[in-house]
Amino acid sequence: ITSPSYIAKVSGASVMCVSHLRMPHGGYRVVFSPVQVEFGADKQKDTEVWNRYIENTIREQPDQYLWLHKRFKTRPKGAGNVY
């Protein structure tokens, strides 16, 4: 996901990752990462940081991830359907 890096670069905004997890007896736990220093300077590094945060969040509670979301809507010509 490169959008956060692009937005940080063009706006100069600070960036932090945020996730929320459903609690067993109702409500949510909202988790804020530290502000990502120098986010927007290196798109490759920023994307790795962002994806790592998403991956760690999913690994923490995989049952809460939206597995039905078809992220890979387009495929290379000749590639099989991943869904």
PDB file of C-alpha atoms in Angstrom:
ATOM      1  CA  ILE A   1       0.000   0.000   0.000  1.00  0.00           C
ATOM      2  CA  THR A   2       1.754   3.143  -1.185  1.00  0.00           C
ATOM      3  CA  SER A   3      -0.979   5.729  -0.517  1.00  0.00           C
ATOM      4  CA  PRO A   4       0.140   6.603   3.045  1.00  0.00           C
ATOM      5  CA  SER A   5       3.669   7.281   1.799  1.00  0.00           C
ATOM      6  CA  TYR A   6       2.399   9.467  -1.035  1.00  0.00           C
ATOM      7  CA  ILE A   7       0.055  11.445   1.222  1.00  0.00           C
ATOM      8  CA  ALA A   8       2.817  12.002   3.789  1.00  0.00           C
ATOM      9  CA  LYS A   9       5.198  13.159   1.077  1.00  0.00           C
ATOM     10  CA  VAL A  10       2.876  15.681  -0.580  1.00  0.00           C
ATOM     11  CA  SER A  11       1.229  16.987   2.600  1.00  0.00           C
ATOM     12  CA  GLY A  12       4.028  16.772   5.152  1.00  0.00           C
ATOM     13  CA  ALA A  13       1.556  15.103   7.528  1.00  0.00           C
ATOM     14  CA  SER A  14       2.679  12.798  10.306  1.00  0.00           C
ATOM     15  CA  VAL A  15       1.654   9.176   9.853  1.00  0.00           C
ATOM     16  CA  MET A  16       0.709   6.491  12.335  1.00  0.00           C
ATOM     17  CA  CYS A  17      -0.855   3.097  11.844  1.00  0.00           C
ATOM     18  CA  VAL A  18      -4.144   2.407  13.617  1.00  0.00           C
ATOM     19  CA  SER A  19      -5.985  -0.869  14.105  1.00  0.00           C
ATOM     20  CA  HIS A  20      -9.029  -1.950  16.051  1.00  0.00           C
ATOM     21  CA  LEU A  21      -9.932  -5.332  17.476  1.00  0.00           C
ATOM     22  CA  ARG A  22     -13.344  -6.511  18.681  1.00  0.00           C
ATOM     23  CA  MET A  23     -13.369  -7.429  22.354  1.00  0.00           C
ATOM     24  CA  PRO A  24     -15.048 -10.679  23.489  1.00  0.00           C
ATOM     25  CA  HIS A  25     -17.696  -8.951  25.639  1.00  0.00           C
ATOM     26  CA  GLY A  26     -18.386  -5.996  23.368  1.00  0.00           C
ATOM     27  CA  GLY A  27     -16.533  -2.877  22.380  1.00  0.00           C
ATOM     28  CA  TYR A  28     -13.221  -2.467  20.628  1.00  0.00           C
ATOM     29  CA  ARG A  29      -9.569  -2.045  21.498  1.00  0.00           C
ATOM     30  CA  VAL A  30      -7.994   0.655  19.347  1.00  0.00           C
ATOM     31  CA  VAL A  31      -4.218   0.458  18.894  1.00  0.00           C
ATOM     32  CA  PHE A  32      -2.115   3.397  17.677  1.00  0.00           C
ATOM     33  CA  SER A  33       1.455   2.831  16.511  1.00  0.00           C
ATOM     34  CA  PRO A  34       4.135   5.391  17.240  1.00  0.00           C
ATOM     35  CA  VAL A  35       4.300   8.196  14.692  1.00  0.00           C
ATOM     36  CA  GLN A  36       6.385   7.003  11.747  1.00  0.00           C
ATOM     37  CA  VAL A  37       9.360   9.363  11.610  1.00  0.00           C
ATOM     38  CA  GLU A  38      10.463  10.431   8.108  1.00  0.00           C
ATOM     39  CA  PHE A  39       7.499   8.661   6.538  1.00  0.00           C
ATOM     40  CA  GLY A  40       7.183   9.782   2.915  1.00  0.00           C
ATOM     41  CA  ALA A  41      10.926   9.916   2.249  1.00  0.00           C
ATOM     42  CA  ASP A  42      11.282   6.362   0.872  1.00  0.00           C
ATOM     43  CA  LYS A  43       8.227   4.742  -0.720  1.00  0.00           C
ATOM     44  CA  GLN A  44       9.714   1.222  -0.586  1.00  0.00           C
ATOM     45  CA  LYS A  45      10.638   1.477   3.106  1.00  0.00           C
ATOM     46  CA  ASP A  46       7.305   3.108   3.961  1.00  0.00           C
ATOM     47  CA  THR A  47       5.382   0.339   2.215  1.00  0.00           C
ATOM     48  CA  GLU A  48       7.357  -2.318   4.103  1.00  0.00           C
ATOM     49  CA  VAL A  49       6.608  -0.599   7.441  1.00  0.00           C
ATOM     50  CA  TRP A  50       2.919  -0.246   6.616  1.00  0.00           C
ATOM     51  CA  ASN A  51       2.526  -3.821   5.372  1.00  0.00           C
ATOM     52  CA  ARG A  52       4.426  -5.194   8.380  1.00  0.00           C
ATOM     53  CA  TYR A  53       2.004  -3.396  10.705  1.00  0.00           C
ATOM     54  CA  ILE A  54      -0.984  -4.866   8.840  1.00  0.00           C
ATOM     55  CA  GLU A  55       0.602  -8.330   8.854  1.00  0.00           C
ATOM     56  CA  ASN A  56       1.324  -8.200  12.596  1.00  0.00           C
ATOM     57  CA  THR A  57      -2.220  -7.049  13.326  1.00  0.00           C
ATOM     58  CA  ILE A  58      -3.685  -9.898  11.261  1.00  0.00           C
ATOM     59  CA  ARG A  59      -1.394 -12.441  12.943  1.00  0.00           C
ATOM     60  CA  GLU A  60      -2.538 -11.195  16.361  1.00  0.00           C
ATOM     61  CA  GLN A  61      -6.227 -11.843  15.587  1.00  0.00           C
ATOM     62  CA  PRO A  62      -6.595 -13.595  12.189  1.00  0.00           C
ATOM     63  CA  ASP A  63     -10.270 -14.352  12.823  1.00  0.00           C
ATOM     64  CA  GLN A  64     -11.022 -10.623  12.749  1.00  0.00           C
ATOM     65  CA  TYR A  65      -9.450  -9.901   9.361  1.00  0.00           C
ATOM     66  CA  LEU A  66     -11.801  -9.209   6.462  1.00  0.00           C
ATOM     67  CA  TRP A  67     -10.818 -12.293   4.469  1.00  0.00           C
ATOM     68  CA  LEU A  68     -13.663 -11.766   1.984  1.00  0.00           C
ATOM     69  CA  HIS A  69     -12.138  -8.518   0.699  1.00  0.00           C
ATOM     70  CA  LYS A  70     -10.889  -9.178  -2.812  1.00  0.00           C
ATOM     71  CA  ARG A  71      -7.731  -7.072  -2.703  1.00  0.00           C
ATOM     72  CA  PHE A  72      -6.244  -8.536  -5.897  1.00  0.00           C
ATOM     73  CA  LYS A  73      -9.020  -7.597  -8.294  1.00  0.00           C
ATOM     74  CA  THR A  74      -6.805  -7.607 -11.356  1.00  0.00           C
ATOM     75  CA  ARG A  75      -4.394 -10.341 -12.348  1.00  0.00           C
ATOM     76  CA  PRO A  76      -1.634 -10.484 -14.955  1.00  0.00           C
ATOM     77  CA  LYS A  77      -2.790 -11.767 -18.320  1.00  0.00           C
ATOM     78  CA  GLY A  78      -2.884 -15.558 -18.238  1.00  0.00           C
ATOM     79  CA  ALA A  79      -2.619 -15.771 -14.437  1.00  0.00           C
ATOM     80  CA  GLY A  80      -5.178 -17.872 -12.647  1.00  0.00           C
ATOM     81  CA  ASN A  81      -7.873 -16.571 -10.346  1.00  0.00           C
ATOM     82  CA  VAL A  82      -6.712 -16.449  -6.700  1.00  0.00           C
ATOM     83  CA  TYR A  83     -10.264 -16.568  -5.401  1.00  0.00           C
TER      84      TYR A  83
END
